[in-house]
Amino acid sequence: MNKLDTALVTSALEDAGFGFTDNVKQADVVLINTCSVRQHAEQRVLSQLGHLKHIKESRPDLVVGVIGCMAQRLGDKLLEHEVVNFVCGPTEIPQIKQLITKTLKEKKKSLAVTEKIRRKPSEQQSQALEEFESAYGIKDESIPAQAFVRVMRGCNNFCSYCVVPYVRGPEVSRRPEAIIEQIRKLADHGVKQVTLLGQTVNSYKYKKGEKTWSLADLLEAATDVEGIEWLRFVTSYPSEEFFDDIMQVMAGSPKVCEYLHMPAQSGSDKILLAMNRNYTAAGYLELLDRARAIVTGITIAGDFIVGFPGETEEDFQATVDLAEKARYKNAFIFKYSPRPGTTADKRLQDTVSAEVKQRRNVELLAVQEKISDELSRDLLGKQVQVLVEGLSKKSHVNIDRDENPQLIGRTSGDWIVVFNGPESSAGKFSQVTIESASPLTLFGRLAEL
Ligand code: SAH
Ligand code: SF4
């Protein structure tokens, strides 16, 4: 979601005539896009602001803007920071050009956050967001031939640990026509893979006359867009609603990637209840069985939070048990981080010590790594299709005999594949034969065609 917001802001500023630099010393304006999901992410921003303070000592005219969830969460407190010139929440980004221009001219501090964030957005605010998204969401050059498209904003789930509903506002599904039109324009710009985004993307719902559009309908309509070869969607909430329909579309269309990211968060029913997640461990695993029955070979990924308030050794073992049964390709594991304003923070004590959180994190990671390793081995010797993202991090070190650099790509099931090939393959599909595997990365060579 943040990557998409960065792409939108970049495109809006480009349109307004701004140029870009990676070198902070050359910049007149520095924008920091922020995340509030865990405290660690916010701490990193504060330390970035600390660095900027040194630069600003010698260049007092430098404009610093903080955008994103932390901007919305902290608002005027963040604006009080000596280096910050303006603060702009995620629901206010349509103002970004004006904010920068105004600050460059007037050198005054400005605050652009939504006051009553949980209130239904006004017609004017929704329209501004929609226009911004439609105008600037039509090219995204961060990864060649790939783009994100938001299908819904906000979230109404209120998982007890989560800050998202308080910083991104209520759930609103975008109009299907606007989404499809945006995908069409992206395809015109050479985009081949579109990832549909929503906090609970599978609960996308848009009522149009007699018909209520679901994510399944949206995916089906998107597969008709010429030029789009792969469609993905993240993140799914474990819910029965539309689940089989979405899986059917995945099974029926070669364009819908066989990949499901559906976090369980915990394997203990007691903790799931305290998290205000609306399912049991058994119900969750049943959904995975259904996904695997409908889409043979589907790859599944998940998220876990360890050390949620009240999590006992037994609860944690239930999570390990779930991970073993779920057999994810990969799982993102987070240590519980109390977020101010959330119900968990207000009502529950952060009882699990930092050491225990750390130990559980390491233990669960080891369990997951073993599964990832076993699953990645199944791909040894196989030929897979990948969409090439570009040079790998070690591209300049790992050059092959034909002087091809090392590239990185992903399969439809989201496996990362590293191989040597011409740099010009970025943004194109390649066939790669897998020769070796590590838990998170596959290594291969370009297949002879
Ligand atoms: N809307 C998505 C993603 C939400 S944030 C979803 O519901 O799946 C991404 C992940 O961060 C979550 O899945 C959760 O595992 C983690 N997370 C959210 N709040 C957290 C917190 N307070 N502490 C630790 N991890 C958290
Ligand atoms: Fe947060 Fe839950 Fe909404 Fe995901 S579904 S964004 S975890 S409140």
Coordinates of C-alpha atoms and ligand atoms in Angstrom, one line a residue:
M1 CA 0.0 0.0 0.0
N2 CA 2.9 2.3 0.8
K3 CA 4.7 1.5 -2.3
L4 CA 1.6 2.4 -4.3
D5 CA 1.2 5.7 -2.4
T6 CA 4.9 6.5 -3.2
A7 CA 4.3 5.7 -6.9
L8 CA 1.2 8.0 -7.0
V9 CA 3.0 10.9 -5.3
T10 CA 6.0 10.4 -7.5
S11 CA 3.9 10.5 -10.6
A12 CA 1.9 13.6 -9.4
L13 CA 5.1 15.5 -8.6
E14 CA 6.6 14.5 -12.0
D15 CA 3.5 15.9 -13.6
A16 CA 4.0 19.1 -11.7
G17 CA 7.5 19.5 -13.1
F18 CA 9.6 18.3 -10.1
G19 CA 12.8 16.3 -10.7
F20 CA 14.0 13.5 -8.6
T21 CA 17.3 12.6 -6.9
D22 CA 18.6 9.8 -4.8
N23 CA 21.1 12.1 -3.2
V24 CA 19.6 13.9 -0.2
K25 CA 22.3 16.6 -0.4
Q26 CA 21.0 17.7 -3.8
A27 CA 17.3 17.8 -2.8
D28 CA 15.3 20.9 -2.2
V29 CA 12.5 18.8 -0.8
V30 CA 12.6 15.5 1.1
L31 CA 9.5 13.4 1.5
I32 CA 9.3 10.5 3.9
N33 CA 6.5 8.0 3.4
T34 CA 5.8 6.3 6.6
C35 CA 4.2 3.2 8.1
S36 CA 2.6 2.9 11.6
V37 CA 1.9 -0.8 11.8
R38 CA 4.8 -1.5 14.3
Q39 CA 6.7 0.8 16.5
H40 CA 10.0 -0.2 14.9
A41 CA 8.8 1.4 11.6
E42 CA 8.1 4.7 13.3
Q43 CA 11.4 4.6 15.1
R44 CA 13.2 4.4 11.8
V45 CA 11.5 7.5 10.6
L46 CA 12.4 9.4 13.7
S47 CA 16.1 8.4 13.2
Q48 CA 15.8 9.6 9.5
L49 CA 14.5 12.9 10.8
G50 CA 17.6 13.0 13.1
H51 CA 19.9 12.7 10.1
L52 CA 18.0 15.4 8.2
K53 CA 18.5 17.7 11.2
H54 CA 22.2 17.7 10.5
I55 CA 21.7 18.4 6.8
K56 CA 19.2 21.2 7.6
E57 CA 21.7 22.9 9.9
S58 CA 23.8 23.9 6.9
R59 CA 20.8 24.2 4.5
P60 CA 17.9 25.7 6.5
D61 CA 15.8 26.1 3.3
L62 CA 15.5 22.3 2.9
V63 CA 11.8 21.3 3.0
V64 CA 10.9 18.1 4.8
G65 CA 7.5 16.5 4.5
V66 CA 6.3 13.4 6.3
I67 CA 3.4 11.6 4.5
G68 CA 1.6 8.3 5.2
C69 CA 0.2 6.6 8.3
M70 CA 2.6 8.0 10.9
A71 CA 1.7 11.5 9.6
Q72 CA -2.0 10.8 10.2
R73 CA -1.4 9.1 13.6
L74 CA 0.9 11.7 15.1
G75 CA -0.3 14.8 13.2
D76 CA 0.7 18.0 15.0
K77 CA 3.0 16.2 17.4
L78 CA 5.1 15.3 14.4
L79 CA 4.9 18.8 13.0
E80 CA 6.5 20.0 16.2
H81 CA 9.7 18.2 15.2
E82 CA 12.2 20.9 14.4
V83 CA 13.0 19.6 10.9
V84 CA 9.4 18.8 9.7
N85 CA 7.8 21.4 7.5
F86 CA 4.6 19.6 6.7
V87 CA 2.7 16.5 7.6
C88 CA 0.2 14.8 5.2
G89 CA -1.9 11.8 6.1
P90 CA -2.7 9.0 3.5
T91 CA -6.3 10.4 3.0
E92 CA -4.9 13.8 2.2
I93 CA -2.4 13.0 -0.5
P94 CA -4.3 14.7 -3.3
Q95 CA -3.0 17.9 -1.7
I96 CA 0.6 17.0 -2.0
K97 CA 1.6 19.3 -4.9
Q98 CA 0.0 22.3 -3.2
L99 CA 1.6 21.5 0.1
I100 CA 5.1 21.4 -1.3
T101 CA 4.6 24.5 -3.4
K102 CA 3.1 26.4 -0.5
T103 CA 5.9 25.4 1.8
L104 CA 8.6 26.3 -0.7
K105 CA 7.1 29.7 -1.0
E106 CA 5.9 30.6 2.4
K107 CA 8.2 28.6 4.7
K108 CA 5.4 28.0 7.1
K109 CA 4.6 24.7 8.8
S110 CA 1.4 23.0 7.5
L111 CA -0.7 20.1 8.8
A112 CA -2.9 18.1 6.4
V113 CA -4.5 15.2 8.3
T114 CA -8.1 14.0 8.4
E115 CA -9.7 15.2 11.6
K116 CA -12.4 12.6 12.2
I117 CA -10.7 9.8 10.4
R118 CA -13.4 7.1 11.2
R119 CA -16.2 9.3 9.8
K120 CA -17.5 8.4 6.3
P121 CA -15.4 10.5 3.9
S122 CA -17.2 13.5 2.5
E123 CA -18.2 13.4 -1.2
Q124 CA -15.5 16.0 -1.9
Q125 CA -12.8 14.0 -0.1
S126 CA -13.8 10.7 -1.9
Q127 CA -13.8 12.5 -5.2
A128 CA -10.4 14.0 -4.6
L129 CA -8.9 10.6 -3.7
E130 CA -10.5 9.0 -6.7
E131 CA -9.3 11.7 -9.1
F132 CA -5.8 11.5 -7.7
E133 CA -5.7 7.7 -8.0
S134 CA -7.1 7.7 -11.5
A135 CA -4.9 10.5 -12.8
Y136 CA -1.6 9.2 -11.4
G137 CA -2.2 5.5 -11.0
I138 CA -1.7 5.0 -14.8
K139 CA 2.0 4.4 -14.9
D140 CA 4.3 3.0 -12.3
E141 CA 7.9 2.7 -13.1
S142 CA 9.3 1.2 -9.9
I143 CA 9.4 -2.4 -11.3
P144 CA 9.3 -2.7 -15.1
A145 CA 5.9 -4.0 -16.4
Q146 CA 4.4 -4.2 -12.9
A147 CA 1.9 -2.0 -11.0
F148 CA -0.3 -1.9 -8.0
V149 CA -4.0 -0.9 -8.2
R150 CA -5.9 -0.1 -5.1
V151 CA -9.4 -1.6 -5.1
M152 CA -10.4 -0.5 -1.7
R153 CA -9.3 2.0 0.9
G154 CA -9.3 1.8 4.6
C155 CA -10.4 -1.1 6.8
N156 CA -13.4 -1.8 9.1
N157 CA -12.1 -5.0 10.7
F158 CA -10.6 -3.5 13.9
C159 CA -8.3 -6.4 14.7
S160 CA -7.5 -5.5 18.3
Y161 CA -3.7 -5.0 17.7
C162 CA -4.0 -3.0 14.5
V163 CA -3.6 0.7 13.8
V164 CA -4.7 0.6 10.2
P165 CA -8.4 1.5 10.7
Y166 CA -7.3 4.6 12.7
V167 CA -5.0 5.9 10.1
R168 CA -6.5 4.9 6.8
G169 CA -10.1 5.4 7.7
P170 CA -13.3 3.4 6.9
E171 CA -13.5 0.7 4.3
V172 CA -14.5 2.0 0.9
S173 CA -14.6 -0.1 -2.3
R174 CA -13.7 1.8 -5.5
R175 CA -16.0 1.7 -8.5
P176 CA -15.3 -1.3 -10.8
E177 CA -15.2 0.9 -13.9
A178 CA -12.6 3.1 -12.4
I179 CA -10.4 0.1 -11.5
I180 CA -10.7 -1.5 -14.9
E181 CA -10.1 1.7 -16.7
Q182 CA -6.9 2.2 -14.6
I183 CA -5.8 -1.3 -15.4
R184 CA -6.4 -0.6 -19.1
K185 CA -4.3 2.5 -19.0
L186 CA -1.5 0.6 -17.2
A187 CA -1.6 -2.0 -19.9
D188 CA -1.3 0.7 -22.5
H189 CA 1.9 1.8 -20.7
G190 CA 3.3 -1.8 -21.1
V191 CA 2.3 -3.1 -17.7
K192 CA 1.9 -6.9 -17.7
Q193 CA 1.3 -7.7 -14.0
V194 CA -1.2 -5.9 -11.9
T195 CA -1.6 -6.5 -8.1
L196 CA -4.9 -5.5 -6.7
L197 CA -4.6 -4.1 -3.2
G198 CA -6.9 -3.9 -0.2
Q199 CA -6.4 -4.5 3.5
T200 CA -9.0 -7.2 3.1
V201 CA -9.1 -7.4 -0.6
N202 CA -11.3 -10.5 -0.8
S203 CA -14.1 -8.5 0.9
Y204 CA -14.3 -6.1 -2.1
K205 CA -17.9 -5.3 -2.7
Y206 CA -19.5 -2.7 -5.0
K207 CA -23.2 -2.5 -5.5
K208 CA -24.2 -1.5 -9.0
G209 CA -27.9 -1.7 -9.7
E210 CA -29.1 -5.2 -9.1
K211 CA -25.5 -6.6 -9.1
T212 CA -23.0 -6.6 -6.3
W213 CA -19.5 -6.9 -7.7
S214 CA -17.1 -9.1 -5.7
L215 CA -13.3 -9.5 -6.1
A216 CA -14.1 -12.6 -8.3
D217 CA -16.1 -10.4 -10.7
L218 CA -13.3 -7.8 -10.7
L219 CA -10.6 -10.4 -11.4
E220 CA -12.7 -11.8 -14.2
A221 CA -13.2 -8.4 -15.8
A222 CA -9.5 -7.6 -15.4
T223 CA -8.5 -10.8 -17.2
D224 CA -10.3 -9.3 -20.3
V225 CA -7.9 -6.4 -20.4
E226 CA -5.5 -6.9 -23.4
G227 CA -1.9 -6.8 -22.4
I228 CA -2.4 -7.9 -18.8
E229 CA -0.8 -11.3 -18.4
W230 CA -0.8 -11.8 -14.6
L231 CA -3.1 -10.6 -11.9
R232 CA -2.5 -10.9 -8.2
F233 CA -4.4 -9.7 -5.1
V234 CA -3.3 -9.0 -1.5
T235 CA -4.2 -9.3 1.3
S236 CA -7.0 -11.8 1.9
Y237 CA -8.8 -12.1 5.2
P238 CA -9.9 -15.6 6.2
S239 CA -13.5 -15.4 5.5
E240 CA -16.0 -17.7 3.7
E241 CA -17.6 -14.8 1.8
F242 CA -16.8 -15.1 -1.9
F243 CA -14.0 -17.4 -1.1
D244 CA -14.9 -20.2 -3.4
D245 CA -15.9 -17.8 -6.2
I246 CA -12.4 -16.2 -6.0
M247 CA -10.7 -19.6 -6.0
Q248 CA -12.8 -20.7 -9.0
V249 CA -11.7 -17.6 -11.0
M250 CA -8.1 -18.4 -10.1
A251 CA -8.5 -22.0 -11.2
G252 CA -10.3 -21.0 -14.4
S253 CA -8.0 -18.3 -15.6
P254 CA -4.4 -18.6 -16.5
K255 CA -4.0 -14.9 -15.9
V256 CA -4.9 -15.1 -12.2
C257 CA -1.7 -16.1 -10.4
E258 CA -2.0 -19.2 -8.2
Y259 CA -1.1 -17.4 -5.1
L260 CA -3.0 -16.6 -1.9
H261 CA -1.6 -14.4 0.9
M262 CA -4.0 -15.0 3.8
P263 CA -2.6 -14.3 7.3
A264 CA -3.7 -16.5 10.2
Q265 CA -1.9 -14.3 12.8
S266 CA -2.2 -17.1 15.5
G267 CA -3.2 -20.8 15.8
S268 CA -4.8 -20.4 19.2
D269 CA -8.6 -19.8 19.3
K270 CA -8.3 -17.9 22.5
I271 CA -5.7 -15.5 21.0
L272 CA -7.7 -15.2 17.8
L273 CA -10.7 -14.2 19.8
A274 CA -8.7 -11.6 21.7
M275 CA -7.3 -10.3 18.4
N276 CA -10.9 -9.9 17.2
R277 CA -10.1 -12.1 14.2
N278 CA -13.4 -13.7 13.1
Y279 CA -12.4 -17.3 12.7
T280 CA -11.0 -20.4 14.5
A281 CA -7.8 -22.2 13.7
A282 CA -9.8 -25.1 12.3
G283 CA -12.0 -22.8 10.2
Y284 CA -8.8 -21.2 8.8
L285 CA -7.2 -24.5 7.9
E286 CA -10.5 -25.6 6.3
L287 CA -10.3 -22.6 4.0
L288 CA -6.7 -23.6 3.0
D289 CA -8.0 -27.1 2.2
R290 CA -10.7 -25.6 0.0
A291 CA -8.2 -23.3 -1.8
R292 CA -6.0 -26.3 -2.4
A293 CA -8.9 -28.5 -3.6
I294 CA -10.1 -25.8 -6.1
V295 CA -6.7 -24.6 -7.3
T296 CA -4.3 -27.5 -7.5
G297 CA -0.8 -26.3 -6.9
I298 CA -1.7 -23.0 -5.3
T299 CA 1.0 -21.3 -3.3
I300 CA -0.1 -19.9 0.1
A301 CA 1.6 -17.4 2.3
G302 CA 0.7 -16.0 5.7
D303 CA 1.5 -13.7 8.6
F304 CA 1.9 -14.4 12.3
I305 CA 2.1 -12.2 15.4
V306 CA 4.0 -13.8 18.3
G307 CA 3.8 -12.6 21.8
F308 CA 0.3 -11.1 21.7
P309 CA -0.9 -10.2 25.2
G310 CA -1.8 -13.3 27.2
E311 CA -0.1 -15.7 24.7
T312 CA 1.0 -18.7 26.8
E313 CA 3.5 -21.5 25.7
E314 CA 0.4 -23.6 24.9
D315 CA -1.0 -20.9 22.6
F316 CA 2.3 -20.5 20.9
Q317 CA 2.5 -24.2 20.3
A318 CA -1.0 -24.0 18.7
T319 CA 0.5 -21.4 16.3
V320 CA 3.5 -23.8 15.5
D321 CA 1.0 -26.5 14.9
L322 CA -1.0 -24.3 12.5
A323 CA 2.2 -23.4 10.6
E324 CA 3.0 -27.0 10.2
K325 CA -0.4 -27.8 8.9
A326 CA -0.7 -24.7 6.7
R327 CA 2.5 -25.4 4.8
Y328 CA 3.1 -21.9 3.6
K329 CA 5.6 -21.0 1.0
N330 CA 6.6 -18.3 3.4
A331 CA 5.3 -16.5 6.4
F332 CA 6.0 -13.0 7.7
I333 CA 6.4 -13.3 11.5
F334 CA 6.1 -10.2 13.7
K335 CA 6.6 -9.6 17.4
Y336 CA 3.5 -8.0 18.9
S337 CA 4.0 -4.3 19.1
P338 CA 1.5 -2.3 21.1
R339 CA 0.0 0.5 19.0
P340 CA -1.5 3.5 20.9
G341 CA -5.2 3.8 20.4
T342 CA -5.9 0.2 19.5
T343 CA -8.2 -2.0 21.8
A344 CA -5.3 -4.4 22.6
D345 CA -3.2 -1.5 23.8
K346 CA -6.0 0.1 25.8
R347 CA -7.4 -3.1 27.4
L348 CA -4.6 -5.6 27.5
Q349 CA -1.2 -5.7 29.2
D350 CA 1.7 -6.4 27.0
T351 CA 2.5 -9.4 29.1
V352 CA 4.9 -11.4 27.0
S353 CA 8.5 -10.2 27.6
A354 CA 10.8 -9.1 24.8
E355 CA 13.0 -12.2 25.3
V356 CA 10.0 -14.6 25.0
K357 CA 8.7 -12.8 21.9
Q358 CA 12.2 -13.1 20.4
R359 CA 12.5 -16.8 21.2
R360 CA 9.0 -17.5 19.8
N361 CA 9.9 -15.5 16.7
V362 CA 13.1 -17.5 16.1
E363 CA 11.3 -20.8 16.8
L364 CA 8.5 -20.2 14.5
L365 CA 10.8 -18.9 11.8
A366 CA 12.8 -22.2 12.1
V367 CA 9.6 -24.2 11.6
Q368 CA 8.6 -22.2 8.6
E369 CA 12.1 -22.3 7.1
K370 CA 12.0 -26.1 7.2
I371 CA 8.7 -26.1 5.3
S372 CA 9.8 -23.4 2.8
D373 CA 12.9 -25.5 2.2
E374 CA 10.9 -28.7 1.6
L375 CA 8.5 -26.9 -0.8
S376 CA 11.3 -25.2 -2.7
R377 CA 13.0 -28.6 -3.2
D378 CA 9.9 -29.8 -5.1
L379 CA 10.8 -27.3 -7.8
L380 CA 14.3 -28.7 -8.4
G381 CA 14.8 -29.6 -12.0
K382 CA 11.5 -28.1 -13.1
Q383 CA 11.1 -25.4 -15.7
V384 CA 9.2 -22.4 -14.4
Q385 CA 8.0 -19.2 -16.0
V386 CA 9.1 -16.0 -14.3
L387 CA 8.3 -12.3 -14.8
V388 CA 11.7 -10.6 -14.6
E389 CA 12.0 -7.7 -12.2
G390 CA 15.5 -6.6 -13.0
L391 CA 19.0 -7.0 -11.7
S392 CA 19.5 -9.0 -8.5
K393 CA 21.3 -7.4 -5.6
K394 CA 24.5 -9.3 -6.5
S395 CA 24.1 -8.7 -10.2
H396 CA 27.6 -7.2 -10.6
V397 CA 29.3 -10.0 -8.7
N398 CA 27.5 -12.9 -10.3
I399 CA 28.2 -12.5 -14.0
D400 CA 28.2 -15.7 -16.2
R401 CA 30.5 -16.7 -19.0
D402 CA 28.4 -14.8 -21.6
E403 CA 28.7 -11.7 -19.4
N404 CA 25.1 -11.8 -18.5
P405 CA 24.3 -10.3 -15.1
Q406 CA 22.3 -12.0 -12.4
L407 CA 18.6 -11.2 -12.6
I408 CA 15.7 -11.7 -10.2
G409 CA 12.2 -12.7 -11.2
R410 CA 9.1 -14.3 -9.7
T411 CA 6.9 -17.2 -10.6
S412 CA 3.1 -17.0 -10.7
G413 CA 3.2 -18.7 -7.2
D414 CA 5.5 -15.8 -6.0
W415 CA 8.7 -17.9 -5.7
I416 CA 11.7 -15.7 -6.1
V417 CA 14.0 -17.0 -8.8
V418 CA 17.6 -15.8 -9.4
F419 CA 19.4 -16.6 -12.7
N420 CA 21.7 -15.1 -15.3
G421 CA 20.4 -13.4 -18.4
P422 CA 20.4 -10.3 -20.4
E423 CA 19.4 -7.1 -18.6
S424 CA 17.0 -6.4 -21.3
S425 CA 14.7 -9.2 -20.0
A426 CA 13.5 -6.9 -17.2
G427 CA 9.8 -6.6 -17.5
K428 CA 9.5 -9.7 -19.7
F429 CA 8.7 -13.3 -19.1
S430 CA 11.4 -15.9 -19.2
Q431 CA 11.6 -19.7 -18.8
V432 CA 14.0 -20.8 -16.2
T433 CA 15.1 -24.3 -15.1
I434 CA 15.6 -24.6 -11.4
E435 CA 19.0 -26.0 -10.4
S436 CA 19.2 -25.3 -6.7
A437 CA 17.0 -24.0 -3.9
S438 CA 17.2 -22.3 -0.6
P439 CA 14.1 -21.8 1.6
L440 CA 13.3 -18.4 0.1
T441 CA 15.1 -18.3 -3.2
L442 CA 15.4 -20.6 -6.2
F443 CA 18.4 -20.5 -8.4
G444 CA 18.3 -21.6 -12.1
R445 CA 19.4 -21.0 -15.6
L446 CA 17.6 -19.7 -18.7
A447 CA 15.9 -22.7 -20.3
E448 CA 16.9 -23.6 -23.8
L449 CA 13.9 -22.8 -26.0
Ligands
SAH1 N1 -4.6 -5.9 6.2 C1 -3.7 -6.9 6.2 C2 -2.3 -6.4 6.6 C3 -2.2 -5.6 7.9 S1 -0.6 -5.1 8.4 C4 -4.2 -8.1 6.9 O1 -5.1 -8.0 7.7 O2 -3.7 -9.2 6.7 C5 0.4 -6.4 8.0 C6 0.8 -7.4 9.1 O3 1.4 -6.7 10.2 C7 -0.4 -8.1 9.7 O4 -0.9 -9.2 9.0 C8 0.1 -8.5 11.1 O5 0.7 -9.7 11.0 C9 1.2 -7.4 11.4 N2 0.8 -6.5 12.4 C10 -0.2 -5.6 12.4 N3 -0.3 -4.9 13.5 C11 0.7 -5.4 14.3 C12 1.1 -5.1 15.6 N4 0.5 -4.2 16.4 N5 2.2 -5.8 16.1 C13 2.8 -6.7 15.4 N6 2.4 -7.0 14.1 C14 1.4 -6.4 13.6
SF4_2 FE1 -5.5 -4.4 10.4 FE2 -7.1 -6.4 10.7 FE3 -7.7 -4.4 9.0 FE4 -5.7 -6.1 8.4 S1 -7.9 -6.7 8.6 S2 -5.7 -3.9 8.3 S3 -4.9 -6.6 10.5 S4 -7.6 -4.3 11.2

